[in-house]
Each structure stands twice: as C-alpha cells, then as structure tokens.
Short mmCIF file of C-alpha atoms and ligand atoms in Angstrom, two decimals:
data_model
loop_
_atom_site.label_atom_id
_atom_site.label_comp_id
_atom_site.label_asym_id
_atom_site.label_seq_id
_atom_site.Cartn_x
_atom_site.Cartn_y
_atom_site.Cartn_z
CA MET A 260 90.57 95.28 96.57
CA LYS A 261 94.31 95.81 96.02
CA ILE A 262 97.11 97.89 97.52
CA VAL A 263 100.56 97.99 95.75
CA HIS A 264 103.12 98.90 98.15
CA ILE A 265 106.91 100.08 96.83
CA GLY A 266 109.52 99.11 99.01
CA LEU A 267 109.63 96.07 100.75
CA GLY A 268 111.65 96.59 104.08
CA ASN A 269 111.05 95.39 107.68
CA PHE A 270 109.22 98.30 108.72
CA PHE A 271 106.44 98.20 106.04
CA ARG A 272 106.02 94.39 107.24
CA ALA A 273 105.87 95.26 110.87
CA HIS A 274 103.52 98.27 110.34
CA GLU A 275 101.22 98.70 107.07
CA ALA A 276 101.19 94.93 106.71
CA TRP A 277 100.20 94.29 110.29
CA TYR A 278 97.50 96.97 110.30
CA THR A 279 96.07 95.46 107.09
CA GLU A 280 96.34 91.73 108.39
CA THR A 281 94.34 92.76 111.71
CA ALA A 282 91.37 95.03 109.98
CA PRO A 283 88.38 93.43 110.12
CA ASP A 284 87.90 93.28 106.24
CA ALA A 285 91.32 92.13 105.84
CA ASP A 286 89.93 89.22 103.62
CA GLN A 287 88.89 91.96 101.22
CA TRP A 288 92.19 93.54 100.61
CA GLY A 289 95.49 91.96 99.44
CA ILE A 290 98.92 93.86 99.30
CA ALA A 291 101.04 93.37 96.33
CA ALA A 292 104.67 94.62 97.21
CA PHE A 293 107.64 95.57 95.21
CA SER A 294 111.06 95.44 96.67
CA GLY A 295 113.69 98.15 96.43
CA ARG A 296 116.95 97.68 94.57
CA THR A 297 117.77 94.15 96.52
CA THR A 298 115.36 91.44 95.59
CA GLY A 299 116.48 89.01 98.37
CA VAL A 300 113.39 89.49 100.29
CA SER A 301 110.90 89.38 97.36
CA ASP A 302 112.36 86.09 96.11
CA LEU A 303 112.26 84.73 99.94
CA MET A 304 108.49 85.98 100.41
CA LYS A 305 107.48 84.59 97.12
CA GLU A 306 108.75 81.06 98.19
CA GLN A 307 106.89 81.45 101.30
CA ASP A 308 103.66 82.51 99.21
CA GLY A 309 103.83 86.02 100.98
CA LEU A 310 103.57 84.63 104.60
CA TYR A 311 106.12 85.47 107.19
CA THR A 312 106.36 85.39 111.10
CA LEU A 313 106.08 88.91 112.84
CA VAL A 314 108.18 88.37 116.16
CA VAL A 315 106.68 90.86 118.81
CA GLN A 316 109.38 91.37 121.34
CA GLN A 317 107.31 92.06 124.71
CA PRO A 318 109.46 92.62 127.71
CA GLU A 319 107.99 89.55 129.13
CA GLY A 320 108.80 87.12 125.98
CA ASN A 321 108.29 86.86 122.55
CA LYS A 322 104.70 86.84 120.43
CA TYR A 323 104.56 85.23 117.21
CA GLU A 324 102.07 86.24 114.54
CA VAL A 325 101.92 84.82 110.96
CA ILE A 326 101.08 87.69 108.81
CA SER A 327 99.24 86.91 105.23
CA SER A 328 98.26 90.30 104.08
CA ILE A 329 100.77 90.55 101.39
CA SER A 330 99.48 88.34 98.44
CA ASP A 331 102.18 88.99 96.04
CA THR A 332 105.79 90.08 95.90
CA HIS A 333 107.77 91.30 92.92
CA PRO A 334 111.24 92.56 92.41
CA GLY A 335 111.35 96.29 92.10
CA GLN A 336 112.95 95.96 88.60
CA ASP A 337 109.71 94.58 87.22
CA VAL A 338 108.15 97.65 86.24
CA ALA A 339 106.23 96.13 83.52
CA LYS A 340 104.09 94.30 86.47
CA LEU A 341 103.72 97.54 88.45
CA MET A 342 101.99 99.34 85.43
CA GLU A 343 99.78 96.36 84.99
CA TYR A 344 98.63 97.10 88.67
CA PHE A 345 98.28 100.47 88.32
CA ALA A 346 95.74 99.70 85.18
CA ASP A 347 93.73 97.47 87.34
CA PRO A 348 90.66 99.14 88.93
CA GLN A 349 91.10 96.77 91.68
CA VAL A 350 93.93 98.69 92.69
CA ALA A 351 92.81 101.59 95.17
CA ILE A 352 96.19 102.59 97.08
CA ILE A 353 99.57 102.88 96.23
CA SER A 354 101.58 103.14 99.39
CA SER A 355 105.48 103.62 99.61
CA THR A 356 108.64 103.23 101.75
CA VAL A 357 111.10 104.37 99.34
CA THR A 358 113.27 106.90 102.14
CA GLU A 359 113.35 110.44 101.45
CA GLY A 360 116.06 110.23 99.10
CA GLY A 361 113.85 107.97 96.87
CA TYR A 362 111.60 111.10 95.94
CA VAL A 363 114.60 112.71 94.27
CA ARG A 364 113.56 116.31 95.59
CA ASN A 365 115.85 119.61 95.00
CA ALA A 366 116.74 121.95 97.90
CA GLU A 367 113.15 123.56 97.48
CA GLY A 368 111.37 120.54 97.66
CA GLY A 369 110.31 120.01 94.06
CA LEU A 370 111.45 117.40 91.73
CA ASP A 371 115.19 117.46 91.17
CA THR A 372 114.84 117.50 87.12
CA ASP A 373 118.80 117.90 87.23
CA ASP A 374 119.11 114.28 88.53
CA ALA A 375 120.35 112.01 85.54
CA GLY A 376 117.64 109.31 86.57
CA VAL A 377 114.77 111.86 86.61
CA LYS A 378 115.85 113.23 83.06
CA ALA A 379 115.86 109.65 81.53
CA ASP A 380 112.84 108.87 83.03
CA ILE A 381 111.30 111.91 81.36
CA GLU A 382 112.21 110.67 77.86
CA VAL A 383 110.96 107.13 78.26
CA ILE A 384 107.58 108.46 79.60
CA LYS A 385 107.46 110.98 76.84
CA ALA A 386 108.35 108.07 74.45
CA GLY A 387 105.57 106.07 75.94
CA LYS A 388 107.95 103.29 77.04
CA LEU A 389 106.21 103.46 80.66
CA ALA A 390 107.94 99.82 81.93
CA ASP A 391 111.60 101.52 81.34
CA VAL A 392 111.24 104.21 84.29
CA LYS A 393 113.62 103.90 87.02
CA THR A 394 112.96 106.57 89.63
CA ALA A 395 110.03 106.60 92.14
CA PRO A 396 108.70 109.74 90.76
CA GLY A 397 108.92 107.94 87.16
CA LYS A 398 107.10 104.95 88.31
CA PHE A 399 104.34 106.93 90.08
CA VAL A 400 103.77 109.09 87.02
CA ALA A 401 104.18 106.32 84.45
CA GLY A 402 101.73 104.52 86.56
CA LEU A 403 99.28 107.38 86.53
CA VAL A 404 99.51 107.57 82.72
CA ALA A 405 98.84 103.63 82.49
CA ARG A 406 95.80 104.16 84.79
CA ARG A 407 94.42 107.09 82.84
CA ASP A 408 94.92 104.96 79.33
CA ALA A 409 93.09 102.38 81.09
CA ASP A 410 90.43 104.23 82.55
CA ALA A 411 91.23 102.53 85.82
CA GLY A 412 89.46 105.19 87.79
CA ALA A 413 90.32 106.71 91.11
CA ILE A 414 93.44 106.21 93.47
CA THR A 415 95.28 107.20 96.38
CA PHE A 416 98.75 107.72 97.27
CA LEU A 417 99.66 106.99 100.73
CA PRO A 418 103.46 107.35 101.53
CA CYS A 419 104.68 106.06 104.38
CA ASP A 420 108.23 107.61 105.09
CA ASN A 421 109.42 109.10 108.17
CA VAL A 422 109.42 112.80 107.02
CA PRO A 423 107.17 115.49 107.94
CA ASP A 424 104.25 116.22 105.48
CA ASN A 425 105.15 113.03 103.48
CA GLY A 426 101.79 113.30 101.33
CA ALA A 427 102.72 116.84 100.23
CA MET A 428 106.11 115.69 99.38
CA ALA A 429 104.93 112.94 97.24
CA GLU A 430 102.30 114.81 95.44
CA ARG A 431 104.64 117.79 94.67
CA VAL A 432 106.99 115.39 92.79
CA ILE A 433 104.30 113.49 91.21
CA ARG A 434 102.83 116.74 89.78
CA ASP A 435 105.97 118.31 88.77
CA LEU A 436 106.76 115.02 86.78
CA ALA A 437 103.24 114.89 85.25
CA GLN A 438 103.34 118.61 84.13
CA ILE A 439 106.54 118.06 82.21
CA VAL A 440 105.74 114.56 80.75
CA ASP A 441 101.95 115.27 79.89
CA PRO A 442 100.35 118.76 80.90
CA SER A 443 97.07 117.12 80.35
CA LEU A 444 97.56 114.75 82.99
CA SER A 445 97.30 117.15 85.63
CA GLY A 446 93.78 117.73 85.29
CA TRP A 447 93.21 114.28 85.20
CA ILE A 448 95.10 113.94 88.62
CA ASP A 449 92.76 116.53 90.18
CA GLU A 450 89.77 114.37 89.34
CA HIS A 451 91.25 111.11 90.16
CA VAL A 452 94.11 111.11 92.46
CA GLY A 453 94.00 111.22 96.42
CA PHE A 454 97.19 111.80 98.64
CA ALA A 455 97.34 110.79 102.31
CA THR A 456 99.88 112.12 104.89
CA THR A 457 100.88 109.80 107.46
CA MET A 458 102.82 109.53 110.64
CA VAL A 459 104.21 105.98 111.12
CA ASP A 460 105.61 104.39 114.11
CA ARG A 461 107.11 100.92 115.19
CA ILE A 462 110.77 100.55 116.17
CA THR A 463 111.88 97.53 113.85
CA PRO A 464 115.50 96.50 114.27
CA LYS A 465 117.03 94.20 111.67
CA ALA A 466 116.04 90.66 112.59
CA SER A 467 119.20 88.97 114.19
CA ASP A 468 120.17 85.34 113.95
CA GLU A 469 119.25 84.99 117.52
CA VAL A 470 115.61 85.91 116.58
CA LEU A 471 115.28 83.80 113.45
CA GLN A 472 116.82 80.79 115.60
CA ALA A 473 113.99 81.70 118.28
CA VAL A 474 111.24 81.33 115.58
CA ALA A 475 112.49 78.25 114.32
CA GLU A 476 112.76 76.63 118.06
CA GLU A 477 109.42 78.19 119.36
CA THR A 478 107.20 77.85 116.21
CA GLY A 479 108.88 75.01 114.66
CA VAL A 480 108.98 76.73 111.27
CA GLU A 481 112.33 78.10 109.72
CA ASP A 482 111.50 81.37 108.51
CA PRO A 483 114.47 83.46 106.99
CA ALA A 484 111.76 86.16 106.06
CA ALA A 485 110.71 86.73 109.81
CA VAL A 486 110.57 90.28 111.06
CA ALA A 487 111.32 91.39 114.87
CA THR A 488 109.40 94.41 116.35
CA GLU A 489 108.21 96.04 119.66
CA PRO A 490 104.66 95.72 120.82
CA PHE A 491 104.08 99.56 120.18
CA VAL A 492 102.73 100.61 116.98
CA GLU A 493 101.09 103.85 115.83
CA TRP A 494 99.70 105.18 112.70
CA VAL A 495 98.01 108.61 112.30
CA ILE A 496 96.55 109.40 108.81
CA SER A 497 95.02 112.28 107.36
CA GLY A 498 93.82 112.36 103.76
CA ASP A 499 91.64 111.51 100.77
CA PHE A 500 91.03 107.94 100.11
CA ARG A 501 89.24 108.27 96.84
CA ALA A 502 88.80 104.42 96.00
CA GLY A 503 88.27 103.15 99.40
CA ARG A 504 90.60 101.68 102.21
CA PRO A 505 90.65 98.79 104.62
CA GLN A 506 89.15 99.50 108.18
CA TRP A 507 92.59 100.23 109.47
CA GLU A 508 90.98 102.39 112.36
CA ALA A 509 89.54 99.08 113.81
CA SER A 510 93.31 97.99 114.15
CA GLY A 511 93.75 101.33 115.93
CA ALA A 512 94.92 103.84 113.37
CA GLN A 513 93.76 107.27 114.10
CA PHE A 514 92.49 109.24 111.05
CA VAL A 515 92.77 113.20 111.91
CA ASP A 516 92.53 116.43 110.33
CA ASP A 517 95.73 117.99 111.11
CA ILE A 518 98.67 115.68 111.46
CA THR A 519 101.42 118.16 112.45
CA PRO A 520 101.57 117.94 116.04
CA HIS A 521 101.47 114.10 115.72
CA GLU A 522 104.17 114.08 113.23
CA LEU A 523 106.53 116.60 115.37
CA ARG A 524 105.96 114.74 118.61
CA LYS A 525 107.01 111.30 117.19
CA LEU A 526 109.84 112.98 114.93
CA TRP A 527 111.47 115.01 117.56
CA LEU A 528 111.02 112.98 120.81
CA LEU A 529 111.36 109.40 119.41
CA ASN A 530 113.50 109.82 116.29
CA GLY A 531 115.59 113.09 117.57
CA SER A 532 116.52 110.95 120.80
CA HIS A 533 117.31 108.10 118.61
CA SER A 534 119.65 110.04 116.45
CA LEU A 535 121.22 111.61 119.52
CA MET A 536 122.00 108.16 120.90
CA ALA A 537 123.13 106.85 117.67
CA TYR A 538 126.06 109.19 117.54
CA ALA A 539 126.65 110.30 120.94
CA ALA A 540 126.15 106.87 122.80
CA THR A 541 128.42 104.98 119.84
CA VAL A 542 131.36 107.40 120.92
CA LYS A 543 131.19 105.75 124.58
CA ALA A 544 131.23 102.24 122.68
CA LYS A 545 127.48 101.38 123.25
CA GLU A 546 125.84 99.53 120.64
CA THR A 547 122.16 99.13 121.22
CA VAL A 548 119.40 101.62 122.26
CA TYR A 549 118.63 99.68 125.40
CA GLU A 550 122.38 99.69 126.45
CA ALA A 551 122.38 103.53 125.72
CA ILE A 552 119.36 104.42 127.58
CA SER A 553 120.41 102.30 130.59
CA ASP A 554 123.46 104.66 130.94
CA PRO A 555 122.55 107.30 133.29
CA GLU A 556 124.60 110.03 131.77
CA ILE A 557 123.16 109.25 128.15
CA ARG A 558 119.80 108.82 129.64
CA GLY A 559 120.29 112.77 131.21
CA TRP A 560 121.63 114.05 127.54
CA VAL A 561 118.14 112.43 126.16
CA ASP A 562 116.31 114.26 128.71
CA GLN A 563 118.17 117.22 128.29
CA TRP A 564 117.02 117.15 124.39
CA TRP A 565 113.48 116.30 125.09
CA ASP A 566 113.21 119.52 127.28
CA VAL A 567 114.30 121.40 124.16
CA ALA A 568 111.89 119.51 121.81
CA GLN A 569 109.16 119.88 124.52
CA LYS A 570 109.48 123.67 124.79
CA GLN A 571 108.79 123.96 120.78
CA LEU A 572 106.20 121.25 120.48
CA PRO A 573 102.71 122.51 119.71
CA LEU A 574 101.35 120.18 122.40
CA PRO A 575 100.06 120.25 125.98
CA ASP A 576 102.87 119.37 128.50
CA GLU A 577 100.89 116.47 130.06
CA GLU A 578 100.84 114.80 126.73
CA VAL A 579 104.54 115.32 125.99
CA THR A 580 105.25 114.19 129.53
CA ALA A 581 103.38 110.87 129.25
CA TYR A 582 104.83 110.38 125.76
CA ARG A 583 108.31 110.93 127.15
CA LYS A 584 107.53 108.26 129.89
CA ALA A 585 106.13 105.82 127.47
CA LEU A 586 109.39 106.24 125.18
CA VAL A 587 111.62 105.32 127.88
CA GLU A 588 109.73 102.06 128.65
CA ARG A 589 110.01 101.49 124.76
CA PHE A 590 113.78 102.03 124.67
CA GLU A 591 114.28 100.06 128.00
CA ASN A 592 112.91 96.80 126.50
CA PRO A 593 115.74 94.69 127.09
CA ARG A 594 114.53 92.44 124.31
CA MET A 595 115.02 94.61 121.41
CA LYS A 596 118.50 94.75 120.31
CA ASP A 597 118.03 98.10 118.15
CA GLN A 598 121.58 98.45 116.92
CA LEU A 599 122.37 102.06 116.93
CA ALA A 600 124.43 101.52 113.60
CA ARG A 601 120.91 101.29 111.96
CA ILE A 602 119.72 104.46 113.48
CA ALA A 603 123.10 106.23 112.66
CA ALA A 604 122.56 105.69 108.84
CA ASP A 605 121.43 109.02 106.63
CA GLY A 606 122.18 111.57 109.28
CA SER A 607 122.44 114.15 106.37
CA GLN A 608 118.55 113.30 105.81
CA LYS A 609 117.52 113.05 109.51
CA LEU A 610 119.16 115.71 111.47
CA PRO A 611 117.36 118.52 109.26
CA ILE A 612 114.31 117.46 110.28
CA ARG A 613 114.87 115.83 113.83
CA ILE A 614 117.06 117.97 115.71
CA VAL A 615 117.81 121.57 113.67
CA PRO A 616 114.40 122.94 113.84
CA ALA A 617 114.01 123.12 117.59
CA LEU A 618 117.58 124.00 117.92
CA ASN A 619 117.32 127.23 115.66
CA ALA A 620 113.93 128.20 117.02
CA GLU A 621 115.10 127.92 120.87
CA ARG A 622 118.41 129.85 119.60
CA ALA A 623 116.17 132.51 117.94
CA ALA A 624 114.19 132.67 121.38
CA GLY A 625 117.54 133.70 123.09
CA ASN A 626 117.80 130.08 125.04
CA GLU A 627 120.77 127.72 124.95
CA PRO A 628 119.56 124.53 123.70
CA ILE A 629 122.28 122.40 124.78
CA GLY A 630 120.31 119.06 124.39
CA ALA A 631 119.97 119.51 120.81
CA GLU A 632 123.55 121.15 120.45
CA ARG A 633 125.17 118.05 121.50
CA ALA A 634 123.25 116.04 118.91
CA ILE A 635 124.95 117.86 116.15
CA ALA A 636 128.23 117.60 118.12
CA ALA A 637 128.30 113.82 118.16
CA TRP A 638 127.39 113.64 114.58
CA THR A 639 130.35 116.13 113.78
CA LEU A 640 132.54 113.50 115.65
CA HIS A 641 130.77 110.75 113.91
CA LEU A 642 131.62 112.36 110.53
CA ARG A 643 135.44 112.32 112.01
CA GLY A 644 135.52 108.53 112.41
CA LYS A 645 134.15 108.24 115.92
CA GLY A 646 131.82 105.89 116.87
CA ALA A 647 129.04 104.25 114.67
CA PRO A 648 130.78 103.82 111.01
CA ILE A 649 129.44 106.33 108.23
CA ASN A 650 126.60 104.96 106.02
CA ASP A 651 125.11 107.82 104.29
CA VAL A 652 122.98 108.43 100.80
CA ARG A 653 125.04 111.69 100.72
CA ALA A 654 128.16 110.28 101.82
CA ASP A 655 130.22 112.45 99.16
CA GLN A 656 128.87 115.67 100.53
CA VAL A 657 128.93 114.71 104.22
CA LYS A 658 132.49 113.12 104.60
CA PRO A 659 134.36 115.75 103.56
CA LEU A 660 132.70 117.95 106.68
CA GLY A 661 134.57 115.64 108.71
CA GLU A 662 137.78 116.69 107.43
CA GLY A 663 140.42 118.83 109.00
CA THR A 664 140.43 120.29 112.73
CA LEU A 665 137.45 119.84 114.75
CA GLU A 666 136.86 123.63 114.64
CA GLU A 667 136.92 123.53 110.96
CA SER A 668 134.66 120.48 110.84
CA VAL A 669 131.90 122.28 113.35
CA VAL A 670 131.67 125.45 111.08
CA LYS A 671 131.36 122.88 107.77
CA VAL A 672 128.59 121.09 109.70
CA CYS A 673 126.89 124.01 110.78
CA ASP A 674 126.97 125.49 107.26
CA PHE A 675 125.53 122.24 105.96
CA LEU A 676 122.85 121.98 108.53
CA GLY A 677 121.71 125.82 108.29
CA ILE A 678 122.73 126.49 111.82
CA ALA A 679 123.85 130.21 111.75
CA ASP A 680 123.70 131.33 115.41
CA PRO A 681 127.27 131.90 117.06
CA GLY A 682 126.47 131.02 120.28
CA ALA A 683 124.92 127.42 118.94
CA ARG A 684 128.35 127.19 117.10
CA SER A 685 130.41 127.81 120.04
CA SER A 686 128.45 125.64 122.08
CA ILE A 687 128.64 122.55 119.55
CA LEU A 688 132.45 123.05 119.60
CA SER A 689 132.73 122.70 123.40
CA LEU A 690 130.37 119.75 123.52
CA ALA A 691 132.21 118.19 120.71
CA GLN A 692 135.52 118.28 122.51
CA GLU A 693 134.13 117.39 125.75
CA LEU A 694 132.70 114.17 124.17
CA ASP A 695 135.95 113.72 122.35
CA ALA A 696 137.75 113.70 125.67
C1 CS2 B 836 115.01 105.07 113.48
C2 CS2 B 836 113.81 105.08 113.02
O1 CS2 B 836 116.14 104.43 111.71
C3 CS2 B 836 115.94 105.54 112.35
O2 CS2 B 836 116.64 106.53 112.24
O3 CS2 B 836 115.02 106.59 114.46
O4 CS2 B 836 113.69 103.70 112.15
C4 CS2 B 836 112.85 104.50 114.23
O5 CS2 B 836 113.17 103.13 114.65
C5 CS2 B 836 111.37 104.54 113.59
O6 CS2 B 836 111.07 105.69 112.87
C6 CS2 B 836 110.42 103.98 114.79
O7 CS2 B 836 109.07 104.25 114.22
#
C-alpha cells in the first residue's frame, strides 16, 4: 500500500516518515513524496533512492538512523504524476505539510475563491486539465476527480500542519472547491473520502553544516539530505482511515476521539513559548532556543506565559506541570541548535493560534496576562526591525504594522490580531517600551 505526501520538508522526514519506518508493517507501505516549490530535496533524495540519515540529537550524543520509508520522490510541479497516484487503488492516504497558507483560506476558513491561483484551478479542473492545477486545494480536488474517474475506491486525507483542527480545515477547502467544479463530486466524497486530524510534534531545526559533517565523519557516508531532530516525538491522531493505514500506534502514535486538548497543549505551551522566545529573545541578541531558555530572565518570561496558558487549558494541572517540565528539558538540549530566526518566520499565521486565544480569554476573565502580552509586544518590535529579520508569508500586510511611532504600531498590531481590550493594549505598549530599552 502507498501513502502520498505533499511537502517534502525536514519536519515530515523526521516525523511521519520515521513513524512509518518504525511501524511493524513498514514493509507493506511506501511513501511517495512531492516537494514544495523548491525541488532541491526531491532531486537529492532521488539520487539517494529516497534514503537519508536521521540524526537524533540526544543530549548525550547523536544517534544515526537510516530512514527508508520514502520509496519515491517527485518535484511538486509534476502534477501529472500526482494524478496517477490518486488514480491508483494502492494509494490509501494523502498526507500533507503545506503550511497554513497553502490551504488558501479566506477569513471565515472557507476556500478563498478570490485568490488568483484558486480561480485558475477552478477553470482548469472544469476543463478536465487536471494536471494543470497549481494550488494545494486544486491538487486535492483534481486528484479526487481522477480517483473517482478511475473508480479507485476509498482514500483518507491526513493533513499534518501545525494548526488546530487541520482535518476540518482541509475538508472544508476540499468540499468548497469540489462543490464549485463538480457538484456531483460531493456525494462521491461522502462515500469514499475520510479526513483525519492530527497533532504533530518533533522539533526539527535546519540541519547545519556541522551536523552534515558529523554524519560524514561518524557514519562514513556523505549525506546532503540528512535531517537533524530531537529524541522526543509525538503524534496524536483522530479520524477515519477508510482504506487502511500503517500500524503507527506500535511506533507510539496515539489514536483518540477528541484531539482538541492535545492540540492546545502543544500549540500554546510549546509553540507559544517558541514564538515568545523567537521575538523577545532575539531582541536580547540570543540566536537559539537553547541560549534563550538558559537566560534566567527569558526563562522567567516563558514561565509567565505558561502560567497564562495553563489557566485556559482544558487539562488537569498535574498534566500541564509535567508537560512544562518536559518542555524545559527539550529546550535545554545543548546539541540542538534550533535557530530562533526559523521560528520567527510567519508570525502572522502563528500568533493568532498560539498566543491570542489565551490572551483574550484571560482579559475577558478580568486577569492581566502579562506573559502573553509580552509576546505581542516583542512581535511589534520585530515588525519594527528589532531582533530576528522579518520573513512572513503575509509580509506585505504585516510590515506596515511596524511603521510610525511605537504607540501607533501597537494599535495596528492589536487591530490586526483582534486584541480589543484597552488594558491589554496599554500593557503591550509598556512591555514593548521596557523590552526596547
Ligand atoms: C516552531 C515549530 O517553527 C515554529 O514556529 O514552533 O516548528 C516547532 O518546532 C514544531 O511545531 C515542533 O513540533
């Protein structure tokens, strides 16, 4: 059986590919992976027959694993090949890591039908030119048309992006587009397509030259496609696998009915503190998570944020306390050179799901969530050119928020993020002034 994965990044190769590699029925499954816009990785991987080294950076020393679960790699532009896979009954799962922006959603969470790429995809699917689609929703829906026409049976979508309720997110855009291009497809989707939602976790920094050199020296193999990651790995999945799946539970994946508490725990505690450090600690000239968490003042800011998040998490305190302790250990791993600049990217997509919900809920409850407000203050400074450089899919929209006086910036940032409480706004301004001093 086969899995097709769209988005051949480091994270996917440290996570889903690892779970599949270590599953007891791994020999019955192969992953065909398509790169994103840049094809460098798919070319490299092809030369290596899909094999690569996973460097697990344990505090006591590196462990090297060879991963062989990716059986084929293709450039993302080879949509004709992707359509062949969709039409193949052996393909049971379509997974993806295309980032939130890749799903081309509007403010209500539906498909953004004003987007030029979506408009073009609607026309080409209607014209039957399936291999000409360009957006991710276009590829998914063109693929389903190809699958239905080939009578290739049931299939399941498994989005692995770091956003809440990613299964519902994908289902919504797929159904919206299907309805536009061919209303009769909706009934076929009801009968044949499953959607799974997942919480994914494994910190995967960019593999540095130092790591690649260690691979060469310690394993004797030059591997430019090597991936560096941490020992910790977690995958929580909820969903309907209509055409089967590997025995991922044997590799430690958890299958649950309600994924929400797991997602919020991870997004708020891990990713929220990551974003806080990415902006606040780079203003203080720190470069990696390890350097940031080792600074007592920044560690204090992280704890303050966790106190805010903990009050809003639908989980028992003991569980959250244990998770916080485990996170500190992960962040304090001295081998992981996780660059804060990597995490600082795309704040416009990250802060609304990582920090703002707990901030607004705490203000509404009459509390003063300083730990959350500091993250927003630090992002404001980031947009004003302090700390990590701006690298955001919505750069055009967010760069102007950093212009004008600091007071004006704070107002614009709060408007953008939907932070209306006047107390929150004035606290964000004073925290920004303090951090900037
Ligand atoms: C990070 C994540 O890029 C980021 O913003 O917070 O990539 C983080 O390392 C992963 O979600 C860990 O699972």
